[in-house]
Short mmCIF file of N, CA and C and ligand atoms in Angstrom, two decimals:
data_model
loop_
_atom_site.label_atom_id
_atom_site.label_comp_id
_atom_site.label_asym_id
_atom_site.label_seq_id
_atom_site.Cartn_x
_atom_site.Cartn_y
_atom_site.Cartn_z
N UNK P 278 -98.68 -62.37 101.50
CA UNK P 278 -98.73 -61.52 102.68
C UNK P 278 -98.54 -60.07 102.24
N UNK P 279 -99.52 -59.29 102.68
CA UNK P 279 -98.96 -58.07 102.19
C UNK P 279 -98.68 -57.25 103.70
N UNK P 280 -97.17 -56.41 102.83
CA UNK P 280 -96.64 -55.93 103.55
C UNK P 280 -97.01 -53.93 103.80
N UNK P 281 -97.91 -53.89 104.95
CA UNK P 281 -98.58 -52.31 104.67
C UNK P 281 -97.06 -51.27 104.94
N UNK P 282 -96.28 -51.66 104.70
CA UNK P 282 -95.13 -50.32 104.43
C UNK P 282 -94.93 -50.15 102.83
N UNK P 283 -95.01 -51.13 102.42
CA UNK P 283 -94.81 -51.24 100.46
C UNK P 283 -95.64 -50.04 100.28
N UNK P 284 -97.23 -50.35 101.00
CA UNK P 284 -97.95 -49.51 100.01
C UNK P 284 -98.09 -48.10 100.32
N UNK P 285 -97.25 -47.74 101.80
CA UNK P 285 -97.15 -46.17 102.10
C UNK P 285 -97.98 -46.71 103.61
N UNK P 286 -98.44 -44.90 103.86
CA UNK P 286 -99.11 -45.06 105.01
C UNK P 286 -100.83 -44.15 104.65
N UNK P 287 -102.01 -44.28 105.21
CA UNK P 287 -102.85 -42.90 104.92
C UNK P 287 -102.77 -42.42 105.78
N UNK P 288 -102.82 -40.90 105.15
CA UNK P 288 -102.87 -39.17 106.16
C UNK P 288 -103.75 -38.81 105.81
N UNK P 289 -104.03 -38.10 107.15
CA UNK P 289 -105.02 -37.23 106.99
C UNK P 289 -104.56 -35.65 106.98
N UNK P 290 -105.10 -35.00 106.00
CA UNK P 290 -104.25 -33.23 105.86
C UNK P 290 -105.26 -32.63 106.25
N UNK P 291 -104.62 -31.68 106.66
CA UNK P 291 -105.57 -30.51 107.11
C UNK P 291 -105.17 -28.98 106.64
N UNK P 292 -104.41 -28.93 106.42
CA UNK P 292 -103.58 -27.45 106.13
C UNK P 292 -103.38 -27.68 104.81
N UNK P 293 -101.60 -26.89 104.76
CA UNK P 293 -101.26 -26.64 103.53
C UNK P 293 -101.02 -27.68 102.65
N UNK P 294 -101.66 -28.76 102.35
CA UNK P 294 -101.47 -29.78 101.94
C UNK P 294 -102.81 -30.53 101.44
N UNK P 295 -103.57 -29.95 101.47
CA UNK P 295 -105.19 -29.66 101.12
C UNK P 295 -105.33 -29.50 99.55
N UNK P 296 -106.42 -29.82 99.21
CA UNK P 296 -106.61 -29.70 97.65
C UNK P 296 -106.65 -28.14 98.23
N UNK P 297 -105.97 -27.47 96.94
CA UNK P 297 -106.75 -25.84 96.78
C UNK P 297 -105.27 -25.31 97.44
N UNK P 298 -104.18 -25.65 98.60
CA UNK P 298 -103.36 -25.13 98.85
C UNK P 298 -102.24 -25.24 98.54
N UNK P 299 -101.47 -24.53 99.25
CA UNK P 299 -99.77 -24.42 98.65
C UNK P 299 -99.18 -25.50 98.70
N UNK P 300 -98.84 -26.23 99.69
CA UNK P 300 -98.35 -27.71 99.22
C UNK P 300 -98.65 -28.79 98.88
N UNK P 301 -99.85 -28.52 98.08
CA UNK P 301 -100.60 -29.82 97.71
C UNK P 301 -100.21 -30.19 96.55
N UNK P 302 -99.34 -30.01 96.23
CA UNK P 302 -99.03 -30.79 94.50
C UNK P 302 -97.73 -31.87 95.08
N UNK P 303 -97.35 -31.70 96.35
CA UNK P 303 -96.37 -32.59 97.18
C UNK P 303 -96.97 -34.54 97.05
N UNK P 304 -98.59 -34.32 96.57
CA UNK P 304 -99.28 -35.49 96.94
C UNK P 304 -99.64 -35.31 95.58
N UNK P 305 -98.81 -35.43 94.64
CA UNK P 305 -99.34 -35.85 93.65
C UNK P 305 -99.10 -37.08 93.18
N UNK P 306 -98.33 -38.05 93.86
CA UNK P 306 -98.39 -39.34 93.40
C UNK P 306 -99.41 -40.36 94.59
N UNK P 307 -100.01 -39.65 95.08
CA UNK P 307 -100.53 -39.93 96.48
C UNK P 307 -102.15 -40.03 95.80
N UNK P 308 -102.85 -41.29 96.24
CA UNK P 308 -104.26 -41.53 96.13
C UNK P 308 -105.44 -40.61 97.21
N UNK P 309 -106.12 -39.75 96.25
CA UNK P 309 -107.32 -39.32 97.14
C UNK P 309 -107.98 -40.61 97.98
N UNK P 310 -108.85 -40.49 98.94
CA UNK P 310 -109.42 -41.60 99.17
C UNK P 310 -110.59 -41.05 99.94
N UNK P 311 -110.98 -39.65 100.17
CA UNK P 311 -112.16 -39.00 100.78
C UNK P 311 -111.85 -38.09 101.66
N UNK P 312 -112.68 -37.31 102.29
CA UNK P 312 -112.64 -35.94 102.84
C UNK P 312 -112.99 -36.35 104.00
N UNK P 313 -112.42 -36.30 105.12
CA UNK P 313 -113.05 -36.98 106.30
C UNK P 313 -113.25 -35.65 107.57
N UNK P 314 -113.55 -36.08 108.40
CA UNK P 314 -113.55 -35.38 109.48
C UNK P 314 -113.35 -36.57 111.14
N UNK P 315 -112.17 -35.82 111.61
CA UNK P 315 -111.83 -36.37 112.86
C UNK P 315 -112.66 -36.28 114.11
N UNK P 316 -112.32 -37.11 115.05
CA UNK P 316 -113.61 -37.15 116.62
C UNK P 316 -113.25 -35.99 116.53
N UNK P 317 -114.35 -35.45 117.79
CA UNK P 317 -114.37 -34.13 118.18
C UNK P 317 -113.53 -34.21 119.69
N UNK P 318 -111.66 -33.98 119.36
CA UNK P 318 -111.27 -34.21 120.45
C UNK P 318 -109.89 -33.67 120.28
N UNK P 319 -109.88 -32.96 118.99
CA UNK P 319 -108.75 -32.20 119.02
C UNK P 319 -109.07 -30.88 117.95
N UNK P 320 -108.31 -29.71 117.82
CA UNK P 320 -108.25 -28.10 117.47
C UNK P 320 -107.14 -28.14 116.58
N UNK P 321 -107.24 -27.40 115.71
CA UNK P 321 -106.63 -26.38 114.42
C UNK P 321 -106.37 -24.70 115.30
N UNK P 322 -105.02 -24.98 115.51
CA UNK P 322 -104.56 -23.63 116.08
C UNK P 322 -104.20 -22.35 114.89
N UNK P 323 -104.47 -21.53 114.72
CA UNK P 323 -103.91 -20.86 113.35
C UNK P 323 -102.58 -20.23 113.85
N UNK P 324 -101.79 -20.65 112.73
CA UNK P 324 -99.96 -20.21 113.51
C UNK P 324 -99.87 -19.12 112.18
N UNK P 325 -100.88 -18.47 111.33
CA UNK P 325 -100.82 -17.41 110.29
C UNK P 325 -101.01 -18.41 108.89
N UNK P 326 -99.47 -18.45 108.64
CA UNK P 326 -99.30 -19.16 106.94
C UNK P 326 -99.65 -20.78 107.09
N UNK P 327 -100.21 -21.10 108.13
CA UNK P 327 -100.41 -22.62 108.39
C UNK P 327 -100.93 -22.71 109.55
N UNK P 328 -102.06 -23.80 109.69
CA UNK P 328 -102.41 -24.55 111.00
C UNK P 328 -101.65 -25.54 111.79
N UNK P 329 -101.67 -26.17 113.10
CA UNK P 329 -101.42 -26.75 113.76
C UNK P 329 -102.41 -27.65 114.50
N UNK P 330 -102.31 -28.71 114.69
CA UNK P 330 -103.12 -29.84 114.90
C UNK P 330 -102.33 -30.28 116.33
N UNK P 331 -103.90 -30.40 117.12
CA UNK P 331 -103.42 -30.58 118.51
C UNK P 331 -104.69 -31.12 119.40
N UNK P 332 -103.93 -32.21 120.55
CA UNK P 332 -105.25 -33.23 121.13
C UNK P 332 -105.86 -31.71 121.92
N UNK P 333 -107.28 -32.13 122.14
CA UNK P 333 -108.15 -30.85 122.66
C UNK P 333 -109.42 -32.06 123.24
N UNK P 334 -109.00 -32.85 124.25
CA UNK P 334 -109.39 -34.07 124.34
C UNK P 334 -111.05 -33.56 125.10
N UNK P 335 -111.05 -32.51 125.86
CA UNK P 335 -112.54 -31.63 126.27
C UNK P 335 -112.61 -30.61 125.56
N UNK P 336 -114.05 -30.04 124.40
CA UNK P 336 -114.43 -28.90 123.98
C UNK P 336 -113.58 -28.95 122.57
N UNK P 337 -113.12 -30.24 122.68
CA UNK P 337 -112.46 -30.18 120.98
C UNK P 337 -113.48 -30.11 119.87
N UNK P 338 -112.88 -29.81 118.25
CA UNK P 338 -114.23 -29.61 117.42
C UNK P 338 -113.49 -30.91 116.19
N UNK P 339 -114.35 -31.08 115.62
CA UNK P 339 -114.17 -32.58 114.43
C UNK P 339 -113.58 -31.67 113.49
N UNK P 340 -112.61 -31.92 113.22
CA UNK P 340 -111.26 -31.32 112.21
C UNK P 340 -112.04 -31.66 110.83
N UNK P 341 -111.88 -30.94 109.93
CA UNK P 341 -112.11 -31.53 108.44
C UNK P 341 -110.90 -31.62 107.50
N UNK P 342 -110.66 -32.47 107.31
CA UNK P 342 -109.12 -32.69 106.41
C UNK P 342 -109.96 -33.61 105.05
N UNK P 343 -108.73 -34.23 104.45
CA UNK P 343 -108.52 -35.38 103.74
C UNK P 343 -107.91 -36.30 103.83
N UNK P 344 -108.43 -37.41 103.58
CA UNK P 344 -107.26 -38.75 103.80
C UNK P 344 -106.87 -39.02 102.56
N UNK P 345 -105.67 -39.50 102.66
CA UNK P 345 -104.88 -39.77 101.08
C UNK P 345 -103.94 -40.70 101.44
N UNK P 346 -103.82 -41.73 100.43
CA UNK P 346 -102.93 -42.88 100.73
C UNK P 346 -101.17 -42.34 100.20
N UNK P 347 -100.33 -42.58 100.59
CA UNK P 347 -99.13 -42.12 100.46
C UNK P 347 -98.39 -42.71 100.22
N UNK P 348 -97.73 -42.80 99.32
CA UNK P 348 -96.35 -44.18 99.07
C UNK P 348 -95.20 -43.39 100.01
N UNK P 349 -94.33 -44.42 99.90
CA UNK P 349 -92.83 -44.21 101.03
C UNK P 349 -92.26 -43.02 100.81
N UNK P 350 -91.49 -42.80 99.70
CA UNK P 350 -91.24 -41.86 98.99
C UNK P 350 -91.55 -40.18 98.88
N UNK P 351 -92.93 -40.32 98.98
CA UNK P 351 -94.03 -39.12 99.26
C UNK P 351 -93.84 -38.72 100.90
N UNK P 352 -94.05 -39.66 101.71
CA UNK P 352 -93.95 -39.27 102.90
C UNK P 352 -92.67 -38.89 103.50
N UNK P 353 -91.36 -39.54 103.00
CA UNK P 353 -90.46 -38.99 103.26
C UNK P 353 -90.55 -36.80 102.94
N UNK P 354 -91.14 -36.98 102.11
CA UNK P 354 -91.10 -35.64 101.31
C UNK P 354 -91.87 -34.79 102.57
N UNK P 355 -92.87 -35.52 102.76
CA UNK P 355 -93.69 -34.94 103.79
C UNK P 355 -93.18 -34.26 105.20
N UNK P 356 -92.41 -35.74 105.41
CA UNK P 356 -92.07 -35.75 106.69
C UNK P 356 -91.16 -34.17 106.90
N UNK P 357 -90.34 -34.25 106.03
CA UNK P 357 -89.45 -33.34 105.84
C UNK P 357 -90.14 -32.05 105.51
N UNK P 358 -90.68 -31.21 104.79
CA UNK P 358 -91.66 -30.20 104.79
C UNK P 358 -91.83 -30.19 106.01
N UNK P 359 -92.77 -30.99 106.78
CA UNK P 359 -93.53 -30.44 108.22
C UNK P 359 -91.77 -30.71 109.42
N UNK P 360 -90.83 -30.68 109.51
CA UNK P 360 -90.04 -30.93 110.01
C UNK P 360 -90.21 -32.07 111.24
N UNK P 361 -90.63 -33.14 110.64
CA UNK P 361 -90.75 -34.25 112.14
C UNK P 361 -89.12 -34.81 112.08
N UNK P 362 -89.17 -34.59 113.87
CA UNK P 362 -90.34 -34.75 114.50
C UNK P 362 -90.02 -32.95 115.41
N UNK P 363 -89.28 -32.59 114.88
CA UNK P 363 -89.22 -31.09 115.70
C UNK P 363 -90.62 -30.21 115.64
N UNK P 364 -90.83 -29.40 114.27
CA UNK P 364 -92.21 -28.90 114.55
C UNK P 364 -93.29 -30.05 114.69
N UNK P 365 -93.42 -30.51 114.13
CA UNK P 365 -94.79 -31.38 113.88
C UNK P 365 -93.98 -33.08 114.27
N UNK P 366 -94.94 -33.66 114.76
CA UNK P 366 -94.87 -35.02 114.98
C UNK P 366 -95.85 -35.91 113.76
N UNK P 367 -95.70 -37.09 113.31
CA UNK P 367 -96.45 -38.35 112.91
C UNK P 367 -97.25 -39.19 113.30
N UNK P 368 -98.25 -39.20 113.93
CA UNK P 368 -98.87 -39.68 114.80
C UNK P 368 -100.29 -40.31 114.28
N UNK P 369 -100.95 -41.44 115.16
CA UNK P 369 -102.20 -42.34 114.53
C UNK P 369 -103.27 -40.93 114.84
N UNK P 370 -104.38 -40.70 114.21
CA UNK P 370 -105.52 -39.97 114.38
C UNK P 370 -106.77 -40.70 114.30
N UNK P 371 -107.72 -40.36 115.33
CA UNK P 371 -109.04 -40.87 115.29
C UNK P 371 -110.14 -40.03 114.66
N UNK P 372 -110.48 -40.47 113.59
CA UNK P 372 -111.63 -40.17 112.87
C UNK P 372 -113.01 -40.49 112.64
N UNK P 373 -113.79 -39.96 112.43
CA UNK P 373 -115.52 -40.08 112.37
C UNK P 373 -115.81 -41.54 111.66
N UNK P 374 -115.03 -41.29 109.92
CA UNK P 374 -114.97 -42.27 108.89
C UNK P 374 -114.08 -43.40 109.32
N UNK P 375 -114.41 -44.22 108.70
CA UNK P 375 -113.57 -45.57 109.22
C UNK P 375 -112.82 -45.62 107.57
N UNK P 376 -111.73 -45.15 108.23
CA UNK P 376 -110.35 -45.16 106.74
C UNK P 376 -109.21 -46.03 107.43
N UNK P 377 -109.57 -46.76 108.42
CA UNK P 377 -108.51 -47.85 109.11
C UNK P 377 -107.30 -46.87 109.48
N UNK P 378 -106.45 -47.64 109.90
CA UNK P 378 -105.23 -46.52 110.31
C UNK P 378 -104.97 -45.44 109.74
N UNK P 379 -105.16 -44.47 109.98
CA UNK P 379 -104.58 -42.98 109.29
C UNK P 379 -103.71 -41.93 110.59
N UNK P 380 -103.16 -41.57 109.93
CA UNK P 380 -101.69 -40.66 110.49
C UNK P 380 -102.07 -39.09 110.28
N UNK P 381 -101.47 -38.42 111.24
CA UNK P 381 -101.65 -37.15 110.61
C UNK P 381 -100.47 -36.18 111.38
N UNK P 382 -100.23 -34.81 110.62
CA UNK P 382 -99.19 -34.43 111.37
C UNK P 382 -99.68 -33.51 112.79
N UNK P 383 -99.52 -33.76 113.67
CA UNK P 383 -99.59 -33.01 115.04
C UNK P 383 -98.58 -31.67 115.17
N UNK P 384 -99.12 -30.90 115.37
CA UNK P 384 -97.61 -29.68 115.86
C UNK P 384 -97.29 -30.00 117.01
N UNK P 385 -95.88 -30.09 117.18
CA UNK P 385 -94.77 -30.68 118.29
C UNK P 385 -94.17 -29.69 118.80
N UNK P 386 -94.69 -28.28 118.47
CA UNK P 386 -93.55 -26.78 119.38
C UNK P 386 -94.66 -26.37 120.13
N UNK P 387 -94.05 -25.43 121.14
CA UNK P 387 -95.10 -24.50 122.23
C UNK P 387 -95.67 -23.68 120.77
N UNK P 388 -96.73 -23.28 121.66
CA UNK P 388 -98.16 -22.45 120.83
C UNK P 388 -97.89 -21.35 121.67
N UNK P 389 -97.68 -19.67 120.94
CA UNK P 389 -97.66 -19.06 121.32
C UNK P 389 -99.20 -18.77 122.48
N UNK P 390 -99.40 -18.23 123.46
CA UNK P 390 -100.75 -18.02 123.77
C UNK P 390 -101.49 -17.09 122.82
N UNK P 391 -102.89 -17.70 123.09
CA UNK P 391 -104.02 -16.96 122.55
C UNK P 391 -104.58 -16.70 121.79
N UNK P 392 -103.66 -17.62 120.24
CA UNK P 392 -104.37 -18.26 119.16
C UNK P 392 -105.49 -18.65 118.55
N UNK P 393 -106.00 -18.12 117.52
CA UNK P 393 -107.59 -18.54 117.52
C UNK P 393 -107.60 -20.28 117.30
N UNK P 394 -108.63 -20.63 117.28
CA UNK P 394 -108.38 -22.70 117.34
C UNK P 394 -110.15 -22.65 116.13
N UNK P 395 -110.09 -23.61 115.77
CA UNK P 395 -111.13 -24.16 114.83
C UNK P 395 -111.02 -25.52 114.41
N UNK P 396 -112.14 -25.61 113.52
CA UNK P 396 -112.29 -26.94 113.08
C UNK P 396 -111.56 -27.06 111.59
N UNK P 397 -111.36 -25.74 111.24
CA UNK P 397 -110.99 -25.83 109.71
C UNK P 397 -109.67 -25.07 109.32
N UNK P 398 -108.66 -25.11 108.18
CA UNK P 398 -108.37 -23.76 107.93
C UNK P 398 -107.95 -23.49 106.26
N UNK P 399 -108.34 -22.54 105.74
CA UNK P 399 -108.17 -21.44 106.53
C UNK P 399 -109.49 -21.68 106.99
N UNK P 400 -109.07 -20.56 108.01
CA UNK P 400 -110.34 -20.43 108.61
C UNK P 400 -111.12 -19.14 108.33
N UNK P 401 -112.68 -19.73 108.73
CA UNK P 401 -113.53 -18.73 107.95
C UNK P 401 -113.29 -17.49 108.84
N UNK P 402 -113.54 -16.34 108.24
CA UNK P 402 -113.47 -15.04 108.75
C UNK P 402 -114.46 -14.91 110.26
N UNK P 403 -114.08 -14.18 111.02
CA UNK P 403 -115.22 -14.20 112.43
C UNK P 403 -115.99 -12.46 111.93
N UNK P 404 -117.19 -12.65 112.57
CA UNK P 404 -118.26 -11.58 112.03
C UNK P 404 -117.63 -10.17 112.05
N UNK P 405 -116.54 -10.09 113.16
CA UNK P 405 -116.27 -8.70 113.24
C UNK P 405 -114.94 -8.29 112.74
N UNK P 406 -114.23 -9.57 111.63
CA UNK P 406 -113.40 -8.89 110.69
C UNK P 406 -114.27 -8.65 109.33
N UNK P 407 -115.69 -8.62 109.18
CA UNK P 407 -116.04 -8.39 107.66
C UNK P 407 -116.16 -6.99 107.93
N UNK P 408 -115.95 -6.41 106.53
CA UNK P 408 -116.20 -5.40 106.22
C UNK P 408 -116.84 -4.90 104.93
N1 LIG F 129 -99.49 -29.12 106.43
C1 LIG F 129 -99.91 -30.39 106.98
C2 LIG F 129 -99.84 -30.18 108.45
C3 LIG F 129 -100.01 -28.72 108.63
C4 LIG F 129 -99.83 -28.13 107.30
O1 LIG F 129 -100.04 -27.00 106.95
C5 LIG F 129 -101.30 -30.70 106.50
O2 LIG F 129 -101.80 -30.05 105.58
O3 LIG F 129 -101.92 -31.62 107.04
#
């Protein structure tokens, strides 16, 4: 019988926890397993030094993260970084790819108003900050 807590849980990242960003060496005992993208039913709020993940159940856009399998251990680490369940919550996410259950962290505080929202982050520059 196998027991799916032995082997961790999969997340899906979206932020700082991304190949290429600041807390991604947190998942280094953690299995890649593909680059996915979520339904189109929830937003990437930009809170500056990090995104926030939030249901956007009308006019939402398909998130692009990664899924990565996580041992116990790792996620404790996790959990703690994103402060669940105060800022961010743990929660199941629905995705495009079929990666069977995957988790991801949700932000759990008020959103200041008027935040830009996207599918990605960082996020790409908008036409009228280039210079
Ligand atoms: N770190 C987590 C949640 C938000 C953040 O910056 C992640 O990368 O998925």
């Amino acid at each position: 019988m196998t027991l799916p807590e032995c082997d961790g849980v999969r997340v899906f990242v979206y932020g700082t926890l991304r190949r290429g960003q600041r807390n991604h060496h947190l998942l280094r005992r953690a299995t890649f397993l593909g680059e996915a993208r979520t339904r189109p039913i929830y937003r990437l709020v930009d809170l500056g030094p990090y995104p926030g993940l939030c249901d956007w159940p009308e006019n939402g856009f398909a998130v692009q993260g990664e899924v990565w399998q996580v041992d116990p251990a790792t996620l404790a680490l996790l959990d703690a970084l994103e402060e669940v369940p105060t800022l961010y919550r743990r929660q199941s996410i629905e995705l495009q790819d079929d990666f069977g259950e995957v988790q991801a962290y949700f932000y759990n505080a008020p959103f200041p108003p008027g935040l830009p929202t996207s599918d990605r982050w960082p996020m790409p520059q908008s036409a009228s900050d280039e210079r």
